PDB file of C-alpha atoms and ligand atoms in Angstrom:
ATOM      1  CA  MET A  24      33.983 -84.401 -36.131  1.00 90.00           C
ATOM      2  CA  PHE A  25      32.120 -80.939 -35.278  1.00 96.00           C
ATOM      3  CA  GLU A  26      29.864 -81.198 -37.950  1.00 95.00           C
ATOM      4  CA  ASP A  27      28.265 -83.599 -36.752  1.00 96.00           C
ATOM      5  CA  LEU A  28      28.500 -82.781 -33.363  1.00 98.00           C
ATOM      6  CA  LYS A  29      27.291 -79.942 -34.220  1.00 98.00           C
ATOM      7  CA  LYS A  30      23.700 -81.831 -35.389  1.00 98.00           C
ATOM      8  CA  GLN A  31      23.762 -84.092 -32.526  1.00 98.00           C
ATOM      9  CA  VAL A  32      23.910 -81.790 -29.911  1.00 98.00           C
ATOM     10  CA  GLY A  33      21.006 -79.789 -31.644  1.00 98.00           C
ATOM     11  CA  LEU A  34      18.502 -82.500 -32.346  1.00 98.00           C
ATOM     12  CA  ILE A  35      19.522 -82.389 -27.930  1.00 98.00           C
ATOM     13  CA  ILE A  36      18.430 -79.203 -27.751  1.00 98.00           C
ATOM     14  CA  GLN A  37      15.562 -79.127 -29.210  1.00 97.00           C
ATOM     15  CA  GLU A  38      14.308 -82.300 -28.181  1.00 97.00           C
ATOM     16  CA  HIS A  39      15.620 -81.696 -23.758  1.00 97.00           C
ATOM     17  CA  GLN A  40      14.526 -77.810 -24.153  1.00 96.00           C
ATOM     18  CA  HIS A  41      12.497 -77.256 -22.187  1.00 97.00           C
ATOM     19  CA  ASN A  42      14.826 -79.022 -19.019  1.00 97.00           C
ATOM     20  CA  SER A  43      18.120 -78.044 -19.927  1.00 97.00           C
ATOM     21  CA  GLU A  44      19.230 -79.594 -17.095  1.00 98.00           C
ATOM     22  CA  VAL A  45      18.746 -83.972 -18.793  1.00 98.00           C
ATOM     23  CA  ALA A  46      20.778 -81.737 -21.974  1.00 98.00           C
ATOM     24  CA  MET A  47      24.297 -80.409 -21.018  1.00 98.00           C
ATOM     25  CA  THR A  48      24.779 -83.973 -18.874  1.00 98.00           C
ATOM     26  CA  ALA A  49      23.750 -85.195 -22.435  1.00 98.00           C
ATOM     27  CA  ILE A  50      25.666 -82.931 -23.793  1.00 98.00           C
ATOM     28  CA  CYS A  51      28.882 -83.341 -21.923  1.00 98.00           C
ATOM     29  CA  GLU A  52      27.846 -87.149 -22.443  1.00 98.00           C
ATOM     30  CA  VAL A  53      28.185 -87.051 -26.432  1.00 98.00           C
ATOM     31  CA  LEU A  54      30.944 -84.410 -26.127  1.00 98.00           C
ATOM     32  CA  GLN A  55      33.169 -87.077 -24.090  1.00 98.00           C
ATOM     33  CA  SER A  56      32.432 -90.553 -26.437  1.00 98.00           C
ATOM     34  CA  SER A  57      32.504 -88.566 -29.766  1.00 98.00           C
ATOM     35  CA  VAL A  58      36.487 -87.245 -28.820  1.00 98.00           C
ATOM     36  CA  ASP A  59      38.908 -88.868 -27.649  1.00 98.00           C
ATOM     37  CA  TYR A  60      40.648 -86.192 -26.306  1.00 98.00           C
ATOM     38  CA  TYR A  61      37.944 -84.716 -24.731  1.00 98.00           C
ATOM     39  CA  ASP A  62      37.952 -87.457 -21.039  1.00 98.00           C
ATOM     40  CA  TRP A  63      36.262 -84.831 -18.238  1.00 98.00           C
ATOM     41  CA  VAL A  64      33.673 -82.973 -19.713  1.00 98.00           C
ATOM     42  CA  GLY A  65      31.240 -80.158 -17.784  1.00 98.00           C
ATOM     43  CA  PHE A  66      29.203 -77.701 -17.127  1.00 98.00           C
ATOM     44  CA  TYR A  67      30.452 -74.547 -14.008  1.00 98.00           C
ATOM     45  CA  PHE A  68      27.925 -71.524 -13.329  1.00 98.00           C
ATOM     46  CA  LYS A  69      27.382 -69.125 -11.426  1.00 98.00           C
ATOM     47  CA  ASN A  70      26.324 -69.293  -7.625  1.00 98.00           C
ATOM     48  CA  GLY A  71      24.000 -67.042  -6.620  1.00 95.00           C
ATOM     49  CA  ASP A  72      24.852 -63.792  -5.987  1.00 95.00           C
ATOM     50  CA  LYS A  73      28.309 -65.384  -4.609  1.00 97.00           C
ATOM     51  CA  ARG A  74      31.257 -64.527  -6.278  1.00 98.00           C
ATOM     52  CA  GLU A  75      31.768 -68.930  -7.074  1.00 98.00           C
ATOM     53  CA  LEU A  76      30.482 -71.329  -9.446  1.00 98.00           C
ATOM     54  CA  LYS A  77      28.928 -73.988  -8.870  1.00 98.00           C
ATOM     55  CA  LEU A  78      29.616 -77.809 -10.936  1.00 98.00           C
ATOM     56  CA  GLY A  79      26.236 -78.469 -12.280  1.00 98.00           C
ATOM     57  CA  PRO A  80      26.367 -81.373 -15.018  1.00 98.00           C
ATOM     58  CA  TYR A  81      28.851 -83.353 -15.791  1.00 98.00           C
ATOM     59  CA  VAL A  82      30.669 -87.001 -16.818  1.00 98.00           C
ATOM     60  CA  GLY A  83      34.646 -87.682 -15.941  1.00 96.00           C
ATOM     61  CA  GLU A  84      35.216 -88.097 -12.363  1.00 94.00           C
ATOM     62  CA  PRO A  85      33.731 -86.533  -9.791  1.00 95.00           C
ATOM     63  CA  THR A  86      34.966 -83.756  -8.436  1.00 94.00           C
ATOM     64  CA  ASP A  87      35.855 -82.559  -5.269  1.00 93.00           C
ATOM     65  CA  HIS A  88      35.500 -78.866  -6.969  1.00 95.00           C
ATOM     66  CA  THR A  89      32.225 -78.702  -6.569  1.00 97.00           C
ATOM     67  CA  VAL A  90      32.546 -75.015  -5.629  1.00 98.00           C
ATOM     68  CA  ILE A  91      35.181 -72.571  -7.222  1.00 98.00           C
ATOM     69  CA  PRO A  92      35.690 -69.524  -6.367  1.00 98.00           C
ATOM     70  CA  PHE A  93      36.503 -66.780  -8.765  1.00 98.00           C
ATOM     71  CA  GLY A  94      39.617 -65.289  -9.327  1.00 98.00           C
ATOM     72  CA  LYS A  95      40.671 -69.734  -8.155  1.00 98.00           C
ATOM     73  CA  GLY A  96      42.364 -71.597 -11.201  1.00 98.00           C
ATOM     74  CA  ILE A  97      41.390 -71.747 -15.032  1.00 98.00           C
ATOM     75  CA  CYS A  98      37.454 -71.403 -14.453  1.00 98.00           C
ATOM     76  CA  GLY A  99      38.133 -68.606 -11.285  1.00 98.00           C
ATOM     77  CA  GLN A 100      40.289 -67.153 -14.630  1.00 98.00           C
ATOM     78  CA  VAL A 101      38.001 -67.242 -16.262  1.00 98.00           C
ATOM     79  CA  ALA A 102      34.534 -66.005 -14.911  1.00 98.00           C
ATOM     80  CA  GLU A 103      36.367 -63.386 -14.294  1.00 98.00           C
ATOM     81  CA  SER A 104      37.526 -62.754 -17.289  1.00 98.00           C
ATOM     82  CA  ASN A 105      35.043 -63.265 -20.136  1.00 98.00           C
ATOM     83  CA  GLN A 106      37.738 -65.039 -22.150  1.00 98.00           C
ATOM     84  CA  ASN A 107      38.039 -68.091 -23.105  1.00 98.00           C
ATOM     85  CA  PHE A 108      40.977 -70.366 -22.406  1.00 98.00           C
ATOM     86  CA  VAL A 109      42.774 -73.822 -23.259  1.00 98.00           C
ATOM     87  CA  VAL A 110      46.291 -74.442 -21.017  1.00 98.00           C
ATOM     88  CA  PRO A 111      48.141 -77.299 -22.980  1.00 98.00           C
ATOM     89  CA  ASP A 112      50.011 -77.669 -20.669  1.00 98.00           C
ATOM     90  CA  VAL A 113      48.326 -77.858 -16.600  1.00 98.00           C
ATOM     91  CA  ALA A 114      51.440 -77.848 -14.867  1.00 96.00           C
ATOM     92  CA  ALA A 115      53.601 -74.782 -16.773  1.00 97.00           C
ATOM     93  CA  GLN A 116      49.888 -72.524 -15.293  1.00 96.00           C
ATOM     94  CA  ASP A 117      50.342 -71.365 -11.605  1.00 95.00           C
ATOM     95  CA  ASN A 118      46.524 -71.132 -10.804  1.00 97.00           C
ATOM     96  CA  TYR A 119      45.224 -74.626 -11.333  1.00 97.00           C
ATOM     97  CA  ILE A 120      42.934 -76.236  -9.607  1.00 96.00           C
ATOM     98  CA  ALA A 121      44.334 -80.121 -10.339  1.00 93.00           C
ATOM     99  CA  CYS A 122      41.488 -82.960 -10.454  1.00 86.00           C
ATOM    100  CA  SER A 123      43.077 -85.330 -11.197  1.00 89.00           C
ATOM    101  CA  ILE A 124      47.646 -86.550 -11.511  1.00 91.00           C
ATOM    102  CA  SER A 125      46.428 -88.151 -15.011  1.00 96.00           C
ATOM    103  CA  VAL A 126      44.663 -84.688 -16.951  1.00 97.00           C
ATOM    104  CA  LYS A 127      47.068 -82.402 -19.102  1.00 98.00           C
ATOM    105  CA  SER A 128      45.039 -80.329 -20.601  1.00 98.00           C
ATOM    106  CA  GLU A 129      42.718 -77.933 -20.973  1.00 98.00           C
ATOM    107  CA  ILE A 130      39.907 -75.327 -21.963  1.00 98.00           C
ATOM    108  CA  VAL A 131      37.688 -73.486 -20.414  1.00 98.00           C
ATOM    109  CA  VAL A 132      34.932 -71.521 -22.410  1.00 98.00           C
ATOM    110  CA  PRO A 133      32.549 -68.836 -20.968  1.00 98.00           C
ATOM    111  CA  LEU A 134      28.664 -69.520 -21.280  1.00 98.00           C
ATOM    112  CA  PHE A 135      26.518 -66.058 -21.791  1.00 98.00           C
ATOM    113  CA  LYS A 136      23.358 -65.462 -21.509  1.00 98.00           C
ATOM    114  CA  ASN A 137      21.573 -61.686 -22.404  1.00 96.00           C
ATOM    115  CA  GLY A 138      25.853 -60.823 -23.157  1.00 96.00           C
ATOM    116  CA  GLU A 139      26.765 -62.405 -19.406  1.00 97.00           C
ATOM    117  CA  ASN A 140      29.293 -64.261 -18.366  1.00 98.00           C
ATOM    118  CA  ILE A 141      26.624 -66.482 -15.855  1.00 98.00           C
ATOM    119  CA  GLY A 142      29.139 -70.428 -16.877  1.00 98.00           C
ATOM    120  CA  GLN A 143      31.586 -72.231 -18.579  1.00 98.00           C
ATOM    121  CA  ILE A 144      31.951 -75.538 -20.115  1.00 98.00           C
ATOM    122  CA  ASP A 145      34.964 -76.908 -18.945  1.00 98.00           C
ATOM    123  CA  ILE A 146      36.892 -80.215 -20.789  1.00 98.00           C
ATOM    124  CA  ASP A 147      39.946 -81.580 -19.118  1.00 98.00           C
ATOM    125  CA  SER A 148      42.105 -83.690 -21.787  1.00 98.00           C
ATOM    126  CA  GLU A 149      44.175 -87.275 -21.160  1.00 98.00           C
ATOM    127  CA  THR A 150      46.226 -85.595 -24.228  1.00 98.00           C
ATOM    128  CA  PRO A 151      48.916 -82.619 -24.525  1.00 98.00           C
ATOM    129  CA  ASP A 152      47.853 -79.891 -25.926  1.00 98.00           C
ATOM    130  CA  PRO A 153      45.596 -81.583 -27.947  1.00 98.00           C
ATOM    131  CA  PHE A 154      42.091 -78.364 -28.566  1.00 98.00           C
ATOM    132  CA  SER A 155      42.677 -76.292 -31.187  1.00 98.00           C
ATOM    133  CA  GLU A 156      40.437 -72.729 -32.694  1.00 98.00           C
ATOM    134  CA  GLN A 157      38.170 -75.629 -33.427  1.00 98.00           C
ATOM    135  CA  ASP A 158      37.783 -76.621 -30.401  1.00 98.00           C
ATOM    136  CA  GLU A 159      36.800 -73.373 -29.105  1.00 98.00           C
ATOM    137  CA  ARG A 160      35.013 -72.579 -32.150  1.00 98.00           C
ATOM    138  CA  PHE A 161      32.725 -75.296 -31.426  1.00 98.00           C
ATOM    139  CA  LEU A 162      32.594 -75.152 -27.875  1.00 98.00           C
ATOM    140  CA  GLU A 163      31.498 -71.204 -28.661  1.00 98.00           C
ATOM    141  CA  TRP A 164      28.870 -72.202 -30.514  1.00 98.00           C
ATOM    142  CA  VAL A 165      27.911 -75.372 -27.852  1.00 98.00           C
ATOM    143  CA  ASN A 166      26.972 -72.273 -25.097  1.00 98.00           C
ATOM    144  CA  GLN A 167      25.034 -70.626 -27.776  1.00 98.00           C
ATOM    145  CA  GLN A 168      22.749 -73.642 -28.038  1.00 98.00           C
ATOM    146  CA  VAL A 169      22.319 -74.055 -24.018  1.00 98.00           C
ATOM    147  CA  ALA A 170      22.088 -70.514 -22.735  1.00 98.00           C
ATOM    148  CA  GLN A 171      19.403 -70.749 -24.837  1.00 97.00           C
ATOM    149  CA  ILE A 172      17.221 -72.666 -22.822  1.00 97.00           C
ATOM    150  CA  LEU A 173      18.069 -71.782 -19.538  1.00 97.00           C
TER     151      LEU A 173
HETATM  152  N1  SME B  17      40.693 -77.861 -13.467  1.00 86.75           N
HETATM  153  C1  SME B  17      40.042 -76.647 -12.916  1.00 86.75           C
HETATM  154  C2  SME B  17      39.621 -77.542 -11.759  1.00 86.75           C
HETATM  155  C3  SME B  17      37.894 -77.866 -12.291  1.00 86.75           C
HETATM  156  S1  SME B  17      38.671 -78.959 -12.631  1.00 86.75           S
HETATM  157  O1  SME B  17      39.559 -79.549 -13.377  1.00 86.75           O
HETATM  158  C4  SME B  17      36.434 -80.485 -12.736  1.00 86.75           C
HETATM  159  C5  SME B  17      40.840 -75.522 -13.076  1.00 86.75           C
HETATM  160  O2  SME B  17      41.315 -74.893 -12.655  1.00 86.75           O
HETATM  161  O3  SME B  17      39.766 -75.239 -12.178  1.00 86.75           O
END
């Protein structure tokens, strides 16, 4: 599944290399529609010089959390840790920002440009504990592709 998705993401990057917003929206759409446990797929980016994240392109239910301070929630923690954060059960997390009660699990993978953590891809799932290392490797790869056109 991920090999086929990589081809599709590669084509999107090629086609929209001069419009990263369009490319990221198309990537969110293809990921969300292809992986049954990817229910909300979006990108957050550092908001200028502020220590906060701002919501970028996404697909799924609209969220109230369009700005997230560094350190808050899973996303805010990844902004500081520079590490992937896989949450098999969101109910077991103290520092978690709930977007919808139907969400059971989440994965956040940082996006690096020239070695700097400038954003992240965030995926919410309504399936408990669905994410494996394959998701991590795939989403790292997606972020590397996106970084090339930012
Ligand atoms: N759950 C995230 C907030 C963003 S929403 O999932 C879209 C968090 O705890 O950081």
